CSV table of C-alpha atoms in Angstrom, one decimal:
chain,number,residue,atom,x,y,z
M,1,MET,CA,-19.5,-72.1,7.5
M,2,ARG,CA,-18.3,-71.3,11.3
M,3,ALA,CA,-18.7,-75.8,11.2
M,4,ARG,CA,-16.3,-75.9,9.0
M,5,LEU,CA,-13.6,-73.4,9.9
M,6,LEU,CA,-14.8,-75.4,13.6
M,7,GLY,CA,-13.9,-79.2,12.0
M,8,LEU,CA,-10.6,-77.6,10.6
M,9,TRP,CA,-9.4,-76.3,13.3
M,10,GLN,CA,-10.1,-79.4,16.2
M,11,SER,CA,-8.8,-82.3,13.0
M,12,ARG,CA,-4.9,-80.4,13.6
M,13,THR,CA,-2.5,-81.2,15.9
M,14,PRO,CA,-2.4,-79.1,19.2
M,15,ARG,CA,1.0,-77.7,18.7
M,16,GLU,CA,-0.4,-76.6,14.8
M,17,ARG,CA,-3.2,-75.4,17.3
M,18,ALA,CA,-0.1,-73.7,19.5
M,19,VAL,CA,1.4,-71.9,16.5
M,20,LEU,CA,-1.8,-71.1,14.7
M,21,GLY,CA,-2.2,-68.9,17.8
M,22,LEU,CA,0.7,-67.8,19.0
M,23,LEU,CA,0.9,-66.1,14.8
M,24,VAL,CA,-2.5,-64.7,15.0
M,25,ALA,CA,-1.4,-62.9,18.0
M,26,VAL,CA,2.4,-61.8,16.9
M,27,ALA,CA,0.8,-60.4,13.6
M,28,GLY,CA,-2.8,-58.7,15.8
M,29,VAL,CA,-0.1,-57.7,18.0
M,30,ALA,CA,1.9,-56.0,14.6
M,31,ALA,CA,-0.8,-54.4,13.5
M,32,TYR,CA,-1.9,-52.6,16.4
M,33,LEU,CA,1.5,-51.2,16.7
M,34,TRP,CA,2.0,-50.2,12.9
M,35,LEU,CA,-1.6,-48.3,13.8
M,36,ILE,CA,-0.4,-46.7,16.4
M,37,GLN,CA,2.5,-45.7,14.5
M,38,ALA,CA,0.8,-44.4,11.7
M,39,ALA,CA,-1.9,-42.6,14.5
M,40,SER,CA,1.2,-40.8,16.1
M,41,GLU,CA,2.8,-39.7,12.7
M,42,ALA,CA,-0.3,-38.0,11.6
M,43,ARG,CA,-1.2,-36.4,15.3
M,44,HIS,CA,2.9,-34.7,15.3
M,45,ARG,CA,1.6,-33.1,11.2
M,46,LEU,CA,-1.3,-31.8,12.6
M,47,GLY,CA,0.1,-30.1,15.3
M,48,GLY,CA,2.7,-29.0,13.5
M,49,SER,CA,-0.8,-27.2,11.6
M,50,VAL,CA,-2.5,-26.3,14.7
M,51,ALA,CA,0.2,-24.0,15.4
M,52,MET,CA,0.8,-22.4,11.9
M,53,LEU,CA,-2.8,-22.4,11.7
M,54,ARG,CA,-3.1,-20.9,15.5
M,55,ALA,CA,-0.1,-17.9,13.7
M,56,GLN,CA,-2.3,-17.3,10.6
M,57,ALA,CA,-5.3,-16.6,12.7
M,58,VAL,CA,-4.0,-14.1,14.5
M,59,MET,CA,-2.4,-12.3,12.0
M,60,LEU,CA,-5.7,-12.6,10.6
M,61,ASN,CA,-7.5,-11.0,14.3
M,62,THR,CA,-4.9,-8.7,13.3
M,63,GLN,CA,-5.4,-7.7,10.4
M,64,SER,CA,-9.6,-7.4,10.8
M,65,LEU,CA,-8.6,-5.0,13.6
M,66,GLU,CA,-6.8,-2.9,11.4
M,67,TYR,CA,-8.6,-3.1,8.4
M,68,GLU,CA,-12.0,-2.3,11.3
M,69,ARG,CA,-9.7,0.8,12.3
M,70,LEU,CA,-9.2,2.2,9.0
M,71,HIS,CA,-12.4,1.7,8.1
M,72,ALA,CA,-14.3,3.7,11.2
M,73,ALA,CA,-11.4,6.8,10.8
M,74,PRO,CA,-12.6,10.3,8.7
M,75,PRO,CA,-10.7,10.0,5.6
M,76,ALA,CA,-7.8,12.0,4.8
M,77,THR,CA,-8.3,15.7,3.6
M,78,ARG,CA,-6.5,16.1,0.7
M,79,SER,CA,-3.9,18.1,0.7
M,80,ARG,CA,-4.5,21.3,-1.9
M,81,SER,CA,-0.6,22.1,-1.8
M,82,ASP,CA,1.3,21.1,-5.1
M,83,LEU,CA,2.7,17.7,-4.3
M,84,ARG,CA,6.6,19.0,-5.6
M,85,ALA,CA,6.6,21.3,-3.4
M,86,LEU,CA,5.9,19.2,-0.2
M,87,VAL,CA,8.0,16.7,-1.5
M,88,GLN,CA,11.2,19.6,-1.3
M,89,ALA,CA,9.9,20.4,2.1
M,90,GLN,CA,9.9,17.7,3.4
M,91,ALA,CA,13.6,16.2,1.9
M,92,GLY,CA,14.7,19.9,3.0
M,93,ALA,CA,13.3,18.7,6.7
M,94,ALA,CA,14.8,15.1,6.5
M,95,GLY,CA,18.3,16.2,5.2
M,96,LEU,CA,18.1,15.0,1.4
M,97,ALA,CA,18.1,18.4,-0.4
M,98,SER,CA,21.2,18.7,-1.0
M,99,SER,CA,20.9,15.4,-2.3
M,100,ILE,CA,18.1,15.6,-4.8
M,101,VAL,CA,20.1,15.4,-8.6
M,102,ARG,CA,16.2,15.5,-10.3
M,103,MET,CA,12.8,16.4,-9.4
M,104,ASP,CA,9.6,16.0,-12.1
M,105,SER,CA,7.1,17.2,-11.3
M,106,SER,CA,4.9,15.4,-14.0
M,107,GLY,CA,0.7,16.8,-13.5
M,108,ALA,CA,0.2,17.5,-9.8
M,109,ASP,CA,-0.8,14.6,-8.3
M,110,GLN,CA,3.0,13.2,-9.6
M,111,VAL,CA,6.7,13.5,-8.6
M,112,GLN,CA,9.9,11.8,-10.3
M,113,VAL,CA,12.4,12.5,-7.3
M,114,ALA,CA,16.5,11.0,-8.7
M,115,LEU,CA,18.8,11.4,-5.4
M,116,GLY,CA,23.0,10.6,-5.6
M,117,ALA,CA,24.7,9.0,-2.2
M,118,VAL,CA,22.2,9.1,0.9
M,119,PRO,CA,21.7,7.0,3.3
M,120,PHE,CA,19.4,3.7,3.1
M,121,ALA,CA,17.6,4.5,6.4
M,122,ARG,CA,17.4,8.3,5.9
M,123,TRP,CA,15.5,7.3,2.7
M,124,LEU,CA,12.9,5.1,4.0
M,125,ALA,CA,12.1,7.3,6.9
M,126,TRP,CA,12.1,10.1,4.4
M,127,VAL,CA,9.1,7.2,2.6
M,128,ALA,CA,7.9,7.2,5.9
M,129,ASN,CA,7.4,11.0,6.5
M,130,LEU,CA,6.0,11.3,3.0
M,131,GLN,CA,2.6,8.4,3.5
M,132,ALA,CA,2.8,10.5,6.5
M,133,GLN,CA,1.0,13.1,4.2
M,134,GLN,CA,-1.5,10.8,2.8
M,135,VAL,CA,2.1,10.0,-0.3
M,136,ARG,CA,3.0,6.6,-1.7
M,137,LEU,CA,5.6,5.7,-3.8
M,138,GLY,CA,4.6,4.9,-6.8
M,139,THR,CA,7.6,3.9,-9.0
M,140,CYS,CA,11.2,2.9,-7.2
M,141,ARG,CA,14.6,1.6,-7.9
M,142,ILE,CA,17.3,1.4,-5.7
M,143,GLU,CA,20.8,1.1,-5.9
M,144,ALA,CA,23.7,0.0,-4.0
M,145,LEU,CA,27.0,1.8,-3.8
M,146,SER,CA,30.3,0.9,-2.5
M,147,ALA,CA,30.2,3.3,0.6
M,148,PRO,CA,28.2,1.1,3.2
M,149,GLY,CA,24.6,2.0,4.3
M,150,MET,CA,24.7,4.3,0.7
M,151,VAL,CA,22.4,4.1,-1.7
M,152,SER,CA,21.9,6.3,-5.0
M,153,VAL,CA,17.5,5.9,-5.9
M,154,THR,CA,15.5,7.2,-8.9
M,155,ALA,CA,11.7,7.2,-7.7
M,156,THR,CA,8.0,8.1,-8.5
M,157,PHE,CA,5.8,9.6,-5.7
M,158,LEU,CA,1.9,10.1,-5.9
M,159,ARG,CA,-0.6,11.9,-4.0
M,160,ALA,CA,-3.0,9.2,-2.8
M,161,ARG,CA,-6.5,9.4,-3.5
């Protein structure tokens, strides 16, 4: 086989050999450049993925530290007070008592509250204060009012278990 290829090569004129050699060299350079370009694109795509994965790793590490902190914390003592009274007191402290349209208690661990026009920021602060008191927001419907920053809210609060 090798002798046959060598014979075929030598049967060509020197000019044909030069042209074939040049074509092979150009094809080799083109293939090399194509491989370099493909590798560069793949490297660029992987670089973006690495940045995203690093960000996810940082977030996962933060979440694991928070999980360890919460797991090591002593369990929250459950308040024996009436949930309705607690929600009413927190509403008064937040300045929302006058906005309460309706407050219904559905047992010792659930309170439904309807608020008229309240500032959204004050609503969020009130919910955060209730969460600090081991009261979580079960369901909530917030409707924007025509006045900027004002909302009406219907919410159900549950005692955290």
